CSV table of C-alpha atoms and ligand atoms in Angstrom, one decimal:
chain,number,residue,atom,x,y,z
Z,1,MET,CA,21.5,255.0,52.1
Z,2,LEU,CA,19.4,253.9,49.4
Z,3,MET,CA,18.3,256.7,47.4
Z,4,LYS,CA,16.9,257.2,44.1
Z,5,ALA,CA,16.4,260.6,42.5
Z,6,ASP,CA,15.5,261.8,39.4
Z,7,THR,CA,15.2,265.8,37.4
Z,8,ILE,CA,11.9,266.0,36.1
Z,9,HIS,CA,11.6,268.3,33.7
Z,10,GLN,CA,8.6,269.4,31.0
Z,11,ALA,CA,11.0,270.4,27.7
Z,12,GLY,CA,9.2,274.3,27.0
Z,13,SER,CA,6.8,273.9,29.7
Z,14,GLN,CA,6.2,277.0,32.5
Z,15,TYR,CA,7.2,275.0,35.8
Z,16,PRO,CA,10.4,275.4,37.5
Z,17,GLU,CA,12.8,272.3,37.5
Z,18,ARG,CA,11.8,270.1,40.2
Z,19,HIS,CA,13.9,267.5,41.8
Z,20,VAL,CA,11.2,264.3,43.4
Z,21,LEU,CA,12.5,261.8,45.5
Z,22,LEU,CA,11.7,258.9,44.7
Z,23,GLU,CA,12.8,256.2,47.0
Z,24,GLN,CA,14.5,255.9,50.0
Z,25,GLU,CA,15.7,253.8,52.9
Z,26,GLY,CA,12.8,251.3,52.7
Z,27,ALA,CA,10.2,254.4,51.6
Z,28,VAL,CA,8.9,255.1,48.3
Z,29,ARG,CA,7.0,258.2,46.3
Z,30,LYS,CA,2.7,257.3,46.6
Z,31,SER,CA,0.4,258.9,45.5
Z,32,LEU,CA,-1.2,259.4,49.0
Z,33,VAL,CA,-4.7,260.0,49.1
Z,34,LEU,CA,-6.1,263.8,50.5
Z,35,GLY,CA,-10.0,263.4,50.5
Z,36,CYS,CA,-12.9,263.2,48.3
Z,37,GLY,CA,-16.1,264.8,47.3
Z,38,GLY,CA,-19.0,264.6,45.6
Z,39,TYR,CA,-21.7,266.5,43.4
Z,40,LEU,CA,-25.3,264.6,42.6
Z,41,PRO,CA,-28.0,267.1,40.9
Z,42,GLU,CA,-30.8,268.1,42.7
Z,43,ARG,CA,-33.9,266.8,40.6
Z,44,ILE,CA,-34.6,263.4,41.8
Z,45,VAL,CA,-37.0,261.5,39.8
Z,46,THR,CA,-38.6,258.1,40.9
Z,47,ASN,CA,-39.0,254.7,39.3
Z,48,ASP,CA,-42.6,255.9,39.8
Z,49,GLU,CA,-41.9,259.0,37.9
Z,50,LEU,CA,-40.4,257.0,35.7
Z,51,ALA,CA,-43.8,254.8,35.9
Z,52,THR,CA,-45.9,257.1,34.3
Z,53,ARG,CA,-43.9,257.8,31.3
Z,54,ILE,CA,-42.7,254.3,30.3
Z,55,ASP,CA,-44.4,250.5,30.7
Z,56,THR,CA,-42.3,249.5,33.9
Z,57,SER,CA,-43.1,249.7,37.7
Z,58,ASP,CA,-41.0,250.6,41.1
Z,59,ALA,CA,-41.3,246.5,41.6
Z,60,TRP,CA,-39.0,245.7,38.4
Z,61,ILE,CA,-36.6,247.9,38.8
Z,62,ARG,CA,-35.8,247.3,42.6
Z,63,LYS,CA,-36.4,243.7,41.8
Z,64,ARG,CA,-33.9,243.3,39.2
Z,65,THR,CA,-31.2,246.5,39.8
Z,66,GLY,CA,-32.0,247.7,43.0
Z,67,ILE,CA,-32.2,251.0,42.1
Z,68,ARG,CA,-35.2,253.4,44.3
Z,69,GLN,CA,-33.9,257.2,42.4
Z,70,ARG,CA,-31.4,259.1,40.5
Z,71,HIS,CA,-30.0,262.5,40.0
Z,72,ILE,CA,-31.1,264.0,36.4
Z,73,ALA,CA,-28.9,267.5,35.6
Z,74,ALA,CA,-30.5,270.0,35.2
Z,75,GLU,CA,-30.8,271.8,31.5
Z,76,GLY,CA,-27.9,274.0,30.4
Z,77,GLU,CA,-26.4,272.4,33.4
Z,78,LEU,CA,-23.8,270.0,31.9
Z,79,THR,CA,-21.2,268.0,33.3
Z,80,SER,CA,-18.6,269.9,33.7
Z,81,ASP,CA,-20.7,272.4,36.5
Z,82,LEU,CA,-20.8,268.5,38.0
Z,83,ALA,CA,-17.1,268.1,38.1
Z,84,VAL,CA,-16.0,272.0,39.2
Z,85,ALA,CA,-19.4,271.6,42.2
Z,86,ALA,CA,-17.8,267.5,43.0
Z,87,CYS,CA,-13.7,269.4,43.0
Z,88,ARG,CA,-14.8,271.7,45.7
Z,89,PRO,CA,-15.6,269.3,48.3
Z,90,ALA,CA,-12.7,267.4,47.4
Z,91,LEU,CA,-10.3,270.1,47.4
Z,92,GLU,CA,-11.6,271.5,51.4
Z,93,ARG,CA,-11.4,268.1,52.4
Z,94,ALA,CA,-8.1,268.0,51.4
Z,95,GLY,CA,-7.3,271.5,53.0
Z,96,ILE,CA,-5.4,272.7,50.4
Z,97,ASP,CA,-6.0,275.7,47.2
Z,98,ALA,CA,-6.6,274.9,43.7
Z,99,GLU,CA,-4.0,276.3,42.1
Z,100,GLU,CA,-1.6,273.5,44.0
Z,101,ILE,CA,-3.5,271.1,41.4
Z,102,ASP,CA,-0.6,270.4,38.3
Z,103,LEU,CA,-2.8,266.9,37.0
Z,104,ILE,CA,-7.0,267.3,36.0
Z,105,VAL,CA,-7.2,263.9,35.0
Z,106,LEU,CA,-11.5,263.9,34.2
Z,107,ALA,CA,-13.0,260.5,33.3
Z,108,THR,CA,-15.9,260.5,31.2
Z,109,SER,CA,-18.4,259.4,28.5
Z,110,THR,CA,-20.6,262.2,28.4
Z,111,PRO,CA,-17.8,265.1,28.2
Z,112,ASP,CA,-19.6,268.9,27.0
Z,113,ASN,CA,-18.1,268.7,23.5
Z,114,THR,CA,-17.1,266.6,21.8
Z,115,PHE,CA,-13.4,268.5,22.3
Z,116,PRO,CA,-11.4,270.7,23.7
Z,117,ALA,CA,-11.2,267.8,26.6
Z,118,THR,CA,-13.3,269.3,29.2
Z,119,ALA,CA,-11.2,268.7,31.5
Z,120,THR,CA,-10.0,272.0,30.4
Z,121,LYS,CA,-13.0,273.7,31.7
Z,122,VAL,CA,-12.7,272.9,34.9
Z,123,GLN,CA,-9.6,273.3,35.1
Z,124,ALA,CA,-10.7,277.3,34.3
Z,125,GLN,CA,-14.5,277.3,36.6
Z,126,LEU,CA,-11.8,276.1,39.4
Z,127,GLY,CA,-9.1,279.4,38.6
Z,128,ILE,CA,-6.3,276.5,38.9
Z,129,LYS,CA,-3.4,278.7,36.3
Z,130,ARG,CA,-1.0,275.9,35.6
Z,131,ALA,CA,-1.9,272.0,35.2
Z,132,ILE,CA,-2.5,269.3,32.9
Z,133,ALA,CA,-6.0,268.7,32.4
Z,134,PHE,CA,-7.1,265.9,30.1
Z,135,ASP,CA,-10.1,263.7,30.0
Z,136,VAL,CA,-9.9,260.0,29.2
Z,137,GLN,CA,-12.4,257.4,28.2
Z,138,ALA,CA,-13.5,254.2,29.4
Z,139,VAL,CA,-16.8,255.0,30.3
Z,140,CYS,CA,-17.8,253.0,33.8
Z,141,SER,CA,-14.0,252.0,34.6
Z,142,GLY,CA,-13.1,255.4,33.7
Z,143,PHE,CA,-12.6,256.5,37.0
Z,144,ILE,CA,-10.1,253.8,37.5
Z,145,TYR,CA,-8.8,254.5,34.1
Z,146,ALA,CA,-7.7,257.5,35.7
Z,147,LEU,CA,-7.1,257.3,38.5
Z,148,SER,CA,-4.2,255.4,36.8
Z,149,VAL,CA,-2.9,257.8,35.1
Z,150,ALA,CA,-2.6,260.1,37.1
Z,151,ASP,CA,-1.0,257.2,40.1
Z,152,ASN,CA,1.7,256.6,37.2
Z,153,MET,CA,2.6,260.9,36.7
Z,154,ILE,CA,2.4,261.0,40.5
Z,155,ARG,CA,5.1,257.9,41.6
Z,156,LEU,CA,7.5,259.7,38.5
Z,157,GLY,CA,7.4,263.0,39.4
Z,158,GLN,CA,5.4,264.4,36.2
Z,159,ALA,CA,2.8,265.9,38.4
Z,160,GLN,CA,2.6,266.6,42.3
Z,161,THR,CA,-0.8,267.6,43.3
Z,162,ALA,CA,-4.0,265.6,41.0
Z,163,LEU,CA,-8.3,266.1,40.5
Z,164,VAL,CA,-8.3,262.5,39.8
Z,165,VAL,CA,-12.6,263.1,38.5
Z,166,GLY,CA,-15.4,261.0,37.2
Z,167,ALA,CA,-17.9,262.7,35.8
Z,168,GLU,CA,-21.1,262.5,33.2
Z,169,VAL,CA,-24.3,262.9,32.5
Z,170,PHE,CA,-26.0,259.9,31.8
Z,171,SER,CA,-29.1,261.3,31.1
Z,172,ARG,CA,-28.1,262.7,28.5
Z,173,ILE,CA,-27.8,260.1,25.7
Z,174,LEU,CA,-30.2,257.7,26.7
Z,175,ASP,CA,-32.7,256.7,24.8
Z,176,TRP,CA,-36.7,257.7,27.0
Z,177,GLU,CA,-38.4,255.3,25.7
Z,178,ASP,CA,-36.1,252.0,26.0
Z,179,ARG,CA,-37.1,250.9,29.5
Z,180,GLY,CA,-34.1,248.6,29.2
Z,181,THR,CA,-31.2,251.3,30.0
Z,182,CYS,CA,-32.6,254.5,31.0
Z,183,VAL,CA,-33.9,253.3,34.6
Z,184,LEU,CA,-30.2,252.1,35.0
Z,185,PHE,CA,-28.8,256.0,34.7
Z,186,GLY,CA,-28.2,258.9,36.2
Z,187,ASP,CA,-25.7,262.3,36.3
Z,188,GLY,CA,-23.7,263.6,38.5
Z,189,ALA,CA,-19.5,263.9,39.8
Z,190,GLY,CA,-17.1,262.5,42.3
Z,191,ALA,CA,-13.4,264.1,42.9
Z,192,LEU,CA,-10.5,262.7,44.1
Z,193,VAL,CA,-6.6,264.9,45.4
Z,194,LEU,CA,-3.9,262.6,45.3
Z,195,ARG,CA,-0.6,264.5,46.0
Z,196,GLY,CA,3.2,262.9,46.0
Z,197,GLY,CA,4.3,261.8,49.1
Z,198,MET,CA,7.6,259.0,50.1
Z,199,SER,CA,6.0,255.9,52.1
Z,200,ASP,CA,6.5,252.9,53.0
Z,201,ALA,CA,7.8,251.3,50.1
Z,202,GLY,CA,5.4,247.3,51.0
Z,203,SER,CA,1.3,247.5,51.1
Z,204,SER,CA,1.4,248.9,55.0
Z,205,GLY,CA,2.3,252.5,52.9
Z,206,ARG,CA,-0.3,254.6,53.0
Z,207,GLY,CA,-1.2,255.3,48.9
Z,208,VAL,CA,-2.5,254.1,46.2
Z,209,LEU,CA,-0.4,250.2,46.3
Z,210,SER,CA,-1.5,249.6,42.9
Z,211,THR,CA,-4.1,249.6,39.4
Z,212,HIS,CA,-4.4,246.4,37.2
Z,213,LEU,CA,-6.1,247.6,33.9
Z,214,PHE,CA,-7.7,245.0,31.6
Z,215,THR,CA,-9.4,246.0,28.2
Z,216,ASP,CA,-11.8,243.0,25.1
Z,217,GLY,CA,-12.8,245.2,22.2
Z,218,SER,CA,-14.4,241.9,21.2
Z,219,HIS,CA,-17.1,242.8,23.5
Z,220,TYR,CA,-17.4,246.5,21.4
Z,221,ASP,CA,-21.2,246.0,20.5
Z,222,SER,CA,-22.3,244.7,23.9
Z,223,LEU,CA,-22.6,248.3,25.9
Z,224,TYR,CA,-21.6,251.2,23.4
Z,225,VAL,CA,-23.7,254.0,22.1
Z,226,ASP,CA,-25.0,254.1,18.1
Z,227,GLY,CA,-23.6,258.3,17.8
Z,228,GLY,CA,-20.1,259.8,17.1
Z,229,PRO,CA,-18.5,262.3,15.0
Z,230,SER,CA,-17.2,259.7,13.2
Z,231,THR,CA,-20.1,257.9,12.5
Z,232,THR,CA,-23.4,259.5,12.8
Z,233,GLY,CA,-22.2,263.5,13.6
Z,234,LYS,CA,-24.3,263.2,16.6
Z,235,SER,CA,-24.2,262.3,19.6
Z,236,GLY,CA,-26.7,259.1,19.3
Z,237,TYR,CA,-27.7,256.6,22.5
Z,238,LEU,CA,-26.8,254.7,25.0
Z,239,ARG,CA,-27.8,250.7,23.3
Z,240,MET,CA,-26.7,246.9,25.9
Z,241,ALA,CA,-26.6,243.8,25.8
Z,242,GLY,CA,-28.0,244.0,29.9
Z,243,GLN,CA,-27.5,239.7,29.9
Z,244,GLU,CA,-24.0,239.6,28.2
Z,245,VAL,CA,-23.5,243.1,30.2
Z,246,TYR,CA,-23.8,241.5,33.9
Z,247,ARG,CA,-21.4,238.9,32.8
Z,248,HIS,CA,-19.1,239.5,32.1
Z,249,ALA,CA,-18.8,242.6,35.4
Z,250,VAL,CA,-19.6,239.9,38.3
Z,251,HIS,CA,-16.9,237.9,37.0
Z,252,ASN,CA,-14.1,240.7,35.7
Z,253,MET,CA,-15.0,242.8,38.6
Z,254,ALA,CA,-14.6,240.3,41.2
Z,255,GLU,CA,-10.9,238.9,39.0
Z,256,ALA,CA,-9.9,242.0,38.3
Z,257,ILE,CA,-9.4,242.2,42.3
Z,258,GLU,CA,-7.8,239.0,42.7
Z,259,ILE,CA,-5.6,240.2,40.6
Z,260,ALA,CA,-4.7,242.9,42.4
Z,261,ILE,CA,-4.6,240.9,46.4
Z,262,GLU,CA,-2.5,238.3,45.0
Z,263,ALA,CA,0.3,240.9,43.6
Z,264,ASN,CA,0.1,242.7,46.6
Z,265,GLY,CA,0.5,240.0,48.7
Z,266,LEU,CA,-2.4,240.7,50.8
Z,267,SER,CA,-5.2,238.2,50.8
Z,268,LEU,CA,-9.1,239.0,50.0
Z,269,SER,CA,-9.2,239.1,54.0
Z,270,ASP,CA,-7.5,242.7,54.4
Z,271,ILE,CA,-10.0,244.3,52.5
Z,272,ASP,CA,-12.4,246.7,55.0
Z,273,LEU,CA,-13.4,248.6,52.3
Z,274,LEU,CA,-15.0,247.2,49.1
Z,275,VAL,CA,-15.8,250.3,47.0
Z,276,PRO,CA,-17.3,247.6,42.9
Z,277,HIS,CA,-18.4,250.4,40.1
Z,278,GLN,CA,-22.6,250.9,40.6
Z,279,ALA,CA,-24.3,249.6,38.9
Z,280,ASN,CA,-26.9,247.1,39.6
Z,281,ILE,CA,-27.5,245.6,43.4
Z,282,ARG,CA,-26.8,242.0,41.8
Z,283,ILE,CA,-23.5,242.0,39.9
Z,284,ILE,CA,-22.5,243.9,43.6
Z,285,GLU,CA,-23.8,241.2,46.0
Z,286,SER,CA,-22.6,238.6,43.4
Z,287,ILE,CA,-18.8,240.6,43.8
Z,288,SER,CA,-19.0,240.0,47.2
Z,289,ARG,CA,-20.2,236.8,47.4
Z,290,ARG,CA,-17.8,235.5,45.2
Z,291,LEU,CA,-15.1,237.8,47.2
Z,292,GLY,CA,-16.1,236.0,50.8
Z,293,VAL,CA,-16.5,240.2,51.7
Z,294,ASP,CA,-18.8,241.0,55.1
Z,295,ASN,CA,-21.5,242.8,54.2
Z,296,GLU,CA,-20.7,245.6,55.9
Z,297,LYS,CA,-17.6,246.8,54.2
Z,298,VAL,CA,-19.2,247.0,51.4
Z,299,VAL,CA,-20.6,250.3,50.1
Z,300,ILE,CA,-23.8,250.0,48.2
Z,301,THR,CA,-25.3,253.6,46.9
Z,302,VAL,CA,-26.9,252.3,44.1
Z,303,GLY,CA,-30.0,252.0,45.5
Z,304,SER,CA,-30.6,256.6,45.6
Z,305,GLN,CA,-27.5,257.3,42.7
Z,306,ALA,CA,-28.3,254.6,40.1
Z,307,ASN,CA,-25.7,254.4,37.1
Z,308,THR,CA,-23.6,257.6,37.4
Z,309,SER,CA,-20.6,255.8,34.9
Z,310,ALA,CA,-17.4,256.7,35.2
Z,311,ALA,CA,-18.4,259.5,38.7
Z,312,THR,CA,-19.6,256.3,40.9
Z,313,ILE,CA,-17.0,255.2,42.7
Z,314,PRO,CA,-15.8,258.7,43.6
Z,315,LEU,CA,-19.2,259.2,44.2
Z,316,ALA,CA,-19.0,255.9,47.1
Z,317,LEU,CA,-15.7,257.0,47.9
Z,318,THR,CA,-17.2,260.5,49.3
Z,319,ASN,CA,-20.0,258.1,50.6
Z,320,ALA,CA,-17.8,256.4,53.3
Z,321,GLN,CA,-15.4,259.5,53.7
Z,322,ASN,CA,-18.4,261.3,55.0
Z,323,ASN,CA,-19.4,258.1,57.0
Z,324,ASP,CA,-16.7,258.2,58.3
Z,325,ARG,CA,-16.1,254.7,57.2
Z,326,ILE,CA,-13.3,254.9,55.4
Z,327,GLN,CA,-10.3,255.6,58.7
Z,328,PRO,CA,-6.5,256.4,58.1
Z,329,GLY,CA,-4.7,252.5,57.0
Z,330,HIS,CA,-7.6,251.2,56.1
Z,331,LEU,CA,-7.4,248.9,52.5
Z,332,VAL,CA,-9.9,249.9,50.2
Z,333,ALA,CA,-10.0,248.3,46.9
Z,334,LEU,CA,-12.6,249.9,44.1
Z,335,SER,CA,-13.1,247.6,40.7
Z,336,ALA,CA,-14.7,248.4,37.6
Z,337,LEU,CA,-16.3,247.6,34.5
Z,338,GLY,CA,-17.7,249.8,30.9
Z,339,GLY,CA,-18.6,249.8,27.4
Z,340,GLY,CA,-15.6,247.9,25.2
Z,341,PHE,CA,-15.1,245.9,27.6
Z,342,ALA,CA,-13.1,248.5,29.5
Z,343,TRP,CA,-12.1,246.7,33.0
Z,344,GLY,CA,-10.0,247.3,35.8
Z,345,SER,CA,-9.1,247.3,39.7
Z,346,SER,CA,-7.3,250.3,42.4
Z,347,LEU,CA,-5.9,248.4,45.6
Z,348,ILE,CA,-5.7,252.0,47.7
Z,349,ARG,CA,-3.8,252.0,51.8
Z,350,TRP,CA,-6.5,255.4,53.0
C,1,ACO,N1,-39.3,247.6,32.9
C,1,ACO,C1,-39.8,246.6,33.5
C,1,ACO,N2,-39.9,245.1,32.4
C,1,ACO,C2,-38.7,245.9,31.6
C,1,ACO,C3,-37.7,246.7,32.0
C,1,ACO,C4,-38.4,247.9,32.8
C,1,ACO,N3,-37.5,248.6,33.7
C,1,ACO,N4,-36.6,246.5,30.7
C,1,ACO,C5,-37.2,245.3,30.3
C,1,ACO,N5,-37.9,244.4,30.7
C,1,ACO,C6,-38.6,242.8,30.3
C,1,ACO,C7,-38.2,243.2,29.1
C,1,ACO,O1,-38.7,243.5,28.0
C,1,ACO,C8,-38.1,241.6,28.5
C,1,ACO,O2,-40.1,241.1,28.5
C,1,ACO,P1,-40.1,240.4,27.9
C,1,ACO,O3,-39.6,238.9,29.1
C,1,ACO,O4,-41.8,240.8,27.4
C,1,ACO,O5,-38.9,239.8,27.3
C,1,ACO,C9,-38.0,240.9,30.3
C,1,ACO,O6,-38.7,242.6,31.7
C,1,ACO,C10,-36.6,240.9,30.7
C,1,ACO,O7,-35.9,241.8,30.3
C,1,ACO,P2,-34.2,240.8,30.5
C,1,ACO,O8,-33.5,242.3,29.7
C,1,ACO,O9,-34.3,239.0,30.2
C,1,ACO,O10,-34.3,241.2,32.6
C,1,ACO,P3,-32.8,241.1,33.1
C,1,ACO,O11,-33.1,240.4,33.8
C,1,ACO,O12,-31.7,241.1,32.4
C,1,ACO,O13,-32.4,242.7,34.1
C,1,ACO,C11,-31.5,244.5,33.3
C,1,ACO,C12,-32.4,243.8,32.4
C,1,ACO,C13,-31.2,245.0,34.8
C,1,ACO,C14,-31.0,245.7,32.6
C,1,ACO,C15,-30.1,243.3,33.9
C,1,ACO,O14,-30.2,242.5,32.9
C,1,ACO,C16,-28.6,244.1,34.1
C,1,ACO,O15,-28.9,244.2,34.6
C,1,ACO,N6,-27.8,244.2,33.5
C,1,ACO,C17,-26.9,245.3,34.0
C,1,ACO,C18,-26.7,246.0,32.9
C,1,ACO,C19,-25.5,247.2,33.1
C,1,ACO,O16,-26.5,247.3,34.5
C,1,ACO,N7,-25.3,247.7,32.5
C,1,ACO,C20,-24.6,249.4,33.0
C,1,ACO,C21,-23.9,249.3,31.9
C,1,ACO,S1,-22.3,248.6,32.7
C,1,ACO,C22,-21.7,248.1,34.4
C,1,ACO,O17,-22.2,250.0,34.6
C,1,ACO,C23,-21.5,247.6,34.7
């Protein structure tokens, strides 16, 4: 009988020593999905409302991006508030108490404060006493980066039950006079609950099958915020070379999924649900065309939510979950690209 177990010690931590089984008779420890949840601020801003403030039109925005409206956080409503509001339904759907969480990885580019991590505020507001909580920053691909970190920590036994969160208030870093960018984004948050457990080794076993991450910092200036603690001391505004981002998004997001499919010994026709980052309907359609994934297998929320950066994927997963579009055993493919450029993909057997 093949068995591999590790004892995890966290020096000086408040955790008791934990014995974790990593492998046993054709099964391995994986991160199993327990459920997800999302939150969108109450206030909806339509394209027509934007057109009263800047030189744009509903027709232009819809034609170029597919976006009809976006949700905008209320004054005083923070990234942490959105995150907490997304974590609560995620925990409810997962059927667990907040105190069972021992890891929070929160992806955001719009933290409440420069430090500490917004994840620590989420931890406190959820009343979680014993957990590791920190932020990751990979802009629009932040959720996949956070998922990768949480999945690796769970698979190694360093954590057992994780909240993986994407939460953003991009409305606070937009130049509302720049029609080329301000029409594209919205605010929101989504969260996924993962738990370590034994699962069949191989791609038919449930759990996170893989995460593939890529970064090319030579594109730093194609999509960035023109401020920050070490440059201007102010948080700054988003700047973007739209067409450059567009080209890379289509190619890199599709390629990241092809790489993941091949690495898992699967074929593109095995994908039951494609959940791409929601930036622009034309990007999503180009990717699904290239991958040969039928429209009914693609989750699309960009029209009603716009681009919520790190939150688009968990929000889209929540949308699919709540509409019964994801069933146990489904192969779900995620992909995103954002500033950096940083991009990546993940395959999850739900
Ligand atoms: N309303 C009306 N006209 C506009 C608007 C607007 N909101 N924005 C730009 N225009 C004008 C431009 O000024 C330009 O006018 P001109 O020809 O007189 O100079 C014209 O429309 C065309 O502008 P382009 O920038 O060339 O338009 P394009 O077809 O490239 O569309 C867009 C712009 C929608 C931003 C596109 O490049 C895009 O979607 N890029 C991807 C960027 C993206 O989604 N970024 C999100 C962050 S990264 C990510 O999540 C993947």
